[in-house]
Tab-separated table of C-alpha atoms and ligand atoms in Angstrom:
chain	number	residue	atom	x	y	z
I	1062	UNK	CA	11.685	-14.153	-18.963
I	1063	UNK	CA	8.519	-12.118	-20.019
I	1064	UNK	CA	5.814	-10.733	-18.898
I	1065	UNK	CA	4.867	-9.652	-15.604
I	1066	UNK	CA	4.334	-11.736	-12.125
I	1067	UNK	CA	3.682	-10.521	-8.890
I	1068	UNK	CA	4.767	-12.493	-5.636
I	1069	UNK	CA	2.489	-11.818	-2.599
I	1070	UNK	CA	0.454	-13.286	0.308
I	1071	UNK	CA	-3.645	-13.339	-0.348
I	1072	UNK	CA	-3.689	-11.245	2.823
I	1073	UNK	CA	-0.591	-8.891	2.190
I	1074	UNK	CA	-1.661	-5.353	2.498
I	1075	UNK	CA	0.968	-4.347	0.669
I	1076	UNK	CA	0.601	-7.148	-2.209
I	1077	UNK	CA	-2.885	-4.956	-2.191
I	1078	UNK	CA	-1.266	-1.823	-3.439
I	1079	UNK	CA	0.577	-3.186	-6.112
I	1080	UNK	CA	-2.197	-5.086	-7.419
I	1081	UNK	CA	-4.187	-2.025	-7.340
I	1082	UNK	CA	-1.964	-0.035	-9.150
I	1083	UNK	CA	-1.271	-2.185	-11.903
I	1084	UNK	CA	-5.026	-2.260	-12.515
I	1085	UNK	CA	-4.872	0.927	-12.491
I	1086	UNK	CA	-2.260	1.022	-15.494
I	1087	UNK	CA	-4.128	-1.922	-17.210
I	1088	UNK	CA	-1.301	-4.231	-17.101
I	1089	UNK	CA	-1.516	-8.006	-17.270
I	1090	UNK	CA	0.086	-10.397	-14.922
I	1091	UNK	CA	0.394	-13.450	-13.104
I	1092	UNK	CA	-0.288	-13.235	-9.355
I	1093	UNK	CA	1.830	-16.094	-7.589
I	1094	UNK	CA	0.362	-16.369	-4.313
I	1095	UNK	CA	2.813	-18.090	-1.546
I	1096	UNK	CA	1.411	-19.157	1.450
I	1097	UNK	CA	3.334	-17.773	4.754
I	1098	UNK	CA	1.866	-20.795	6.577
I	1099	UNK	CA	4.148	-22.768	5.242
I	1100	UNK	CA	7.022	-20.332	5.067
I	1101	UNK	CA	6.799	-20.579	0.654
I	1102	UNK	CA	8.728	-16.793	1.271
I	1103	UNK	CA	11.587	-18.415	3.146
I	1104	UNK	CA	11.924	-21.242	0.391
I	1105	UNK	CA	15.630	-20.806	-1.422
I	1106	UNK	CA	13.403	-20.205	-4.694
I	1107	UNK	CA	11.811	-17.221	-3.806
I	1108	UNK	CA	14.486	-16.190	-1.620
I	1109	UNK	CA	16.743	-15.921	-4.516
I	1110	UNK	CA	14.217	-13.469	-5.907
I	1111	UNK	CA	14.175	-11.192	-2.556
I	1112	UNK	CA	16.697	-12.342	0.400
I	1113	UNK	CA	14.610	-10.421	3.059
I	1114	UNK	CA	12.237	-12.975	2.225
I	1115	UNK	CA	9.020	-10.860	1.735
I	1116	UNK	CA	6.552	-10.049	-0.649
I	1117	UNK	CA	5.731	-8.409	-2.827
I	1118	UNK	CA	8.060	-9.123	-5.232
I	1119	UNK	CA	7.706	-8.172	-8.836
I	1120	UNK	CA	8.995	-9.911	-11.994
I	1121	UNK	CA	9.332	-7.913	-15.104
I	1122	UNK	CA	11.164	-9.007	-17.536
I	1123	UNK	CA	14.565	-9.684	-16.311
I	1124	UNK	CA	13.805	-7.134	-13.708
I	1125	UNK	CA	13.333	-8.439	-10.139
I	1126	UNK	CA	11.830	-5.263	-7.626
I	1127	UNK	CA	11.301	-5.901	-3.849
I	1128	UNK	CA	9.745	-3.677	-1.741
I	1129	UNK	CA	6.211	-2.200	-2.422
I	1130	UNK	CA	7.137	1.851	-2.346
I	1131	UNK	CA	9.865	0.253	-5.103
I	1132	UNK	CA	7.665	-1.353	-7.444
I	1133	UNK	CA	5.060	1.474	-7.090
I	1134	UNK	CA	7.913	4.124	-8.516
I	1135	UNK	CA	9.352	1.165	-11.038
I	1136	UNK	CA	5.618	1.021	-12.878
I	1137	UNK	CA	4.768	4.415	-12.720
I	1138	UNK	CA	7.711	5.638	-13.714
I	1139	UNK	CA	7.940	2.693	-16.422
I	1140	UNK	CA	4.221	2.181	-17.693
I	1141	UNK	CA	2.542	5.702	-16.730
I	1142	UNK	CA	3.869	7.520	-19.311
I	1143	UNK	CA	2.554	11.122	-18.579
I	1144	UNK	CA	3.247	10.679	-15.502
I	1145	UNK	CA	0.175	11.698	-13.957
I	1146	UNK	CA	0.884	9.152	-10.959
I	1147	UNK	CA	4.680	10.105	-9.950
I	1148	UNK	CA	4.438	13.911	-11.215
I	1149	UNK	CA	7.592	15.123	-12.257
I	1150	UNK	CA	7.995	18.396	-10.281
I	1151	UNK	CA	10.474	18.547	-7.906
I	1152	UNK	CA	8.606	19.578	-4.908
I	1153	UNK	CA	5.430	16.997	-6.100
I	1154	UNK	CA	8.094	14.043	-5.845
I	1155	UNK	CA	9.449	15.309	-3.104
I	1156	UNK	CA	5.828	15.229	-1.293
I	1157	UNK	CA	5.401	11.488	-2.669
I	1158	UNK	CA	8.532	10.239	-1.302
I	1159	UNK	CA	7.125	12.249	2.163
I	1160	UNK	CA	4.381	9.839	2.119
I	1161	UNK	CA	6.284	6.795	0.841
I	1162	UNK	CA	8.033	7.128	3.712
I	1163	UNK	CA	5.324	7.188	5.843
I	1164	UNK	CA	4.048	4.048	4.518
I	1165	UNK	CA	7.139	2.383	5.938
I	1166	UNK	CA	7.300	4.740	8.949
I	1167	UNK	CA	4.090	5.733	11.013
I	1168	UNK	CA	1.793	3.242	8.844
I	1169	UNK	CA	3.656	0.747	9.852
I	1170	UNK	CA	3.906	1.058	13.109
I	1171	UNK	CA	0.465	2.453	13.514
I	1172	UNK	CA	-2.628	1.103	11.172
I	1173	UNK	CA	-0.279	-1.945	9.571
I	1174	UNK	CA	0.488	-3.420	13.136
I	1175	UNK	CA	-2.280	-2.583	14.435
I	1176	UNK	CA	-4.708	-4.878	11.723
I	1177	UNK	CA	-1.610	-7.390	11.910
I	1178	UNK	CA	-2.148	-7.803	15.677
I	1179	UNK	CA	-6.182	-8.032	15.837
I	1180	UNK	CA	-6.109	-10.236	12.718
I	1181	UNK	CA	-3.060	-12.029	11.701
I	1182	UNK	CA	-1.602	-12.836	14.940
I	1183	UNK	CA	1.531	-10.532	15.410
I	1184	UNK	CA	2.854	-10.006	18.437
I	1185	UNK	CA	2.821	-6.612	19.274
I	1186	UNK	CA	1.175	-3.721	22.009
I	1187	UNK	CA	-1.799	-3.851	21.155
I	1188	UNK	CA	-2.851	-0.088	22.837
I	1189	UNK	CA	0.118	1.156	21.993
I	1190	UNK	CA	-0.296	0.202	18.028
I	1191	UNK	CA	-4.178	1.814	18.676
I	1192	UNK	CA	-2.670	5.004	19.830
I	1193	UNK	CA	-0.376	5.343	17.061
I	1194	UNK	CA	-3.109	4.522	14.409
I	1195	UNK	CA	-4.772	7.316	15.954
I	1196	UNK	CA	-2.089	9.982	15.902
I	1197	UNK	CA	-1.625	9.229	12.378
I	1198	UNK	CA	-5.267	9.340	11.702
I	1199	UNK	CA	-5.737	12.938	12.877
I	1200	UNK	CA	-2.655	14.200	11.099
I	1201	UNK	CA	-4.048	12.592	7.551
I	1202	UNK	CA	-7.557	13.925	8.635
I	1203	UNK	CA	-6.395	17.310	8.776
I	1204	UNK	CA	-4.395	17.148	5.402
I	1205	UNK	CA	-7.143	15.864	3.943
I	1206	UNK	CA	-9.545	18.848	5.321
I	1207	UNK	CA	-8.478	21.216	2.446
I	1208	UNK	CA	-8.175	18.182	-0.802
I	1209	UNK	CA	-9.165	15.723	-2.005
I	1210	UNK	CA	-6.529	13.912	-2.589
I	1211	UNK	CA	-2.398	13.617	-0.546
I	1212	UNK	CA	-0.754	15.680	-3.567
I	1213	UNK	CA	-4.386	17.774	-4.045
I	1214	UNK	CA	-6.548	17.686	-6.848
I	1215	UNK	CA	-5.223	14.634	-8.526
I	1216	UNK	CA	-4.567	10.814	-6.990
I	1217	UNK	CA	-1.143	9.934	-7.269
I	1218	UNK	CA	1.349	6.544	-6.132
I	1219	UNK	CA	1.062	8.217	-2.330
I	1220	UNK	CA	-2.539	7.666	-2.245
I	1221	UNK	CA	-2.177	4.205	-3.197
I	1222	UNK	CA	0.672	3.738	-1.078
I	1223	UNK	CA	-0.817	5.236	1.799
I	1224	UNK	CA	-4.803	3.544	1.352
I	1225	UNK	CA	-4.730	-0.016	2.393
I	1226	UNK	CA	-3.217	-0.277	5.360
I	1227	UNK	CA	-5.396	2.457	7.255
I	1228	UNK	CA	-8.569	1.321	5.568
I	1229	UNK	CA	-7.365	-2.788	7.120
I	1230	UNK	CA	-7.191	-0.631	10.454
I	1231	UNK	CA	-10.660	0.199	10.159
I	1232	UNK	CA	-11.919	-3.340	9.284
I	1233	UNK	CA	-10.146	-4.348	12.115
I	1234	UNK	CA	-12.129	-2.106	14.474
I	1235	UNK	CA	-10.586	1.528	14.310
I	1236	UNK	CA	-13.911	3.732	13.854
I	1237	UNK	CA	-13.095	7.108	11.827
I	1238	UNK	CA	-16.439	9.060	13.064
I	1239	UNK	CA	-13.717	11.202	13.845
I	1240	UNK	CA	-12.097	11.239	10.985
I	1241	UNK	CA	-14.627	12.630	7.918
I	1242	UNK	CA	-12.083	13.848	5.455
I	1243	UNK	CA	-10.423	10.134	5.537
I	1244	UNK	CA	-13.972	9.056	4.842
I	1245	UNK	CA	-14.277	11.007	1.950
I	1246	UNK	CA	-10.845	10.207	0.692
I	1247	UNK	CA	-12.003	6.299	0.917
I	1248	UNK	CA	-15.060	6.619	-1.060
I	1249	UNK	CA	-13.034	8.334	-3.577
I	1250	UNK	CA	-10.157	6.186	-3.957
I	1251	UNK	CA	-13.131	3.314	-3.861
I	1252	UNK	CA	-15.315	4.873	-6.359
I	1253	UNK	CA	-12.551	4.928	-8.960
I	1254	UNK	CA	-13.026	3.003	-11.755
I	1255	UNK	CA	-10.013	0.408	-11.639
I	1256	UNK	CA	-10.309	0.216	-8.049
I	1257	UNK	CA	-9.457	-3.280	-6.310
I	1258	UNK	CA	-10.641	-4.120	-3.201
I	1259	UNK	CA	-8.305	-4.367	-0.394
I	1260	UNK	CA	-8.142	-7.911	1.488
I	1261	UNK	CA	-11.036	-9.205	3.512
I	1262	UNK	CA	-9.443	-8.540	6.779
E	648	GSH	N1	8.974	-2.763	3.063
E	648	GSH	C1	8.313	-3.893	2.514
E	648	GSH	C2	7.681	-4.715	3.607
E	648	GSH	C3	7.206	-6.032	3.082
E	648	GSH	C4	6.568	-6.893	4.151
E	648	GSH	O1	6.689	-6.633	5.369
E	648	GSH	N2	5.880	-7.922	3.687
E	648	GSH	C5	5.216	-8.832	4.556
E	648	GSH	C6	3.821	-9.162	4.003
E	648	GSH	S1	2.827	-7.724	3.816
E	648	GSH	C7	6.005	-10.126	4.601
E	648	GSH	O2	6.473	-10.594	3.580
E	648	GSH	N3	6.143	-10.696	5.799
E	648	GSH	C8	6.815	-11.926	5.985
E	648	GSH	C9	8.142	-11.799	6.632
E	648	GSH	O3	8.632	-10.669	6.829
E	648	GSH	O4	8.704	-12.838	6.958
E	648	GSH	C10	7.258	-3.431	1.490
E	648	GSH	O5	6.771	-2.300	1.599
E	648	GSH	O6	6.935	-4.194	0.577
């Protein structure tokens, strides 16, 4: 195989990131859309590629990555090659990875189920997913208060990572008077040149 494909839902917040980020880089691809109506993730085909049976999925090569935190640290660390999005320093990666796992920790449970509840249809606490959206909101509002960006000066994989999923909240009906530096840190992530716009809802 050759080239690169990415597996994801048109909705899939975090199909979003990845096809942000390889924008970003300027690579080509293929974008294989699979429609979770009728259950194209469960199908043996593209189970074979990822057995949790969720996208995304990226193809490169002979290289099959699940998982979108994954992929993000497979292309930066493969295609950014001063890597001014996954900075080398110890304590800089270590700060990433802090916010990677947020992505799949308080984002997910907070803004991600949140937007999945109001719009897709999850089950789920509704309140309870608004009060967590909001707990997380005020912490990334106050580490936002003093840069512009998670890491500081410079945008980095966490910042993608950690973008679509709050910013789907807000669609949704989350409303971030409160929260001005998050407001700030939208506009700049949007104003960015290679920026692609998140999912309509
Ligand atoms: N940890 C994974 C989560 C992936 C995930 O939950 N994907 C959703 C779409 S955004 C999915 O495939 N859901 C269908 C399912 O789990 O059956 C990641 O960050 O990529």
């Amino acid at each position: 195989m050759s080239g690169i494909t990415l597996y994801s839902f048109s909705l899939s917040g975090n199909g979003h990131k990845i096809r942000h980020f390889l924008s970003i880089l300027g690579l080509k691809y293929e974008l294989k859309l699979l429609d979770p109506h009728m259950k194209e993730h469960k199908r043996e085909s593209f189970v074979a590629l990822n057995p949790l049976g969720q996208v995304p999925v990226l193809v490169d090569g002979d290289a099959v990555i699940c998982d979108s935190n994954a992929i993000l640290v497979y292309l930066a660390q493969k295609y950014d090659t001063n890597n001014t999005w996954y900075p080398e320093d110890a304590l800089l990666r270590a700060e990433v990875q802090k916010f990677l796992s947020m992505s799949a920790g308080e984002v997910l449970n907070g803004p991600n189920l949140y937007r999945g509840i109001k719009v897709i249809g999850k089950p789920g606490d509704l309140e309870q997913t608004y009060d967590k959206t909001i707990s997380f909101f005020v912490y990334l509002d106050k580490h936002l208060s003093d840069r512009d960006y998670l890491l500081g000066a410079k945008p980095s994989i966490a910042d993608i990572a950690l973008y679509t999923y709050p910013k789907l909240a807000v669609k949704a009906g989350v409303n971030l008077s409160d929260f001005p530096h998050i407001v700030s840190w939208f506009a700049r992530i949007e104003s960015a040149p290679k920026f692609v716009k998140e999912p309509e809802q």
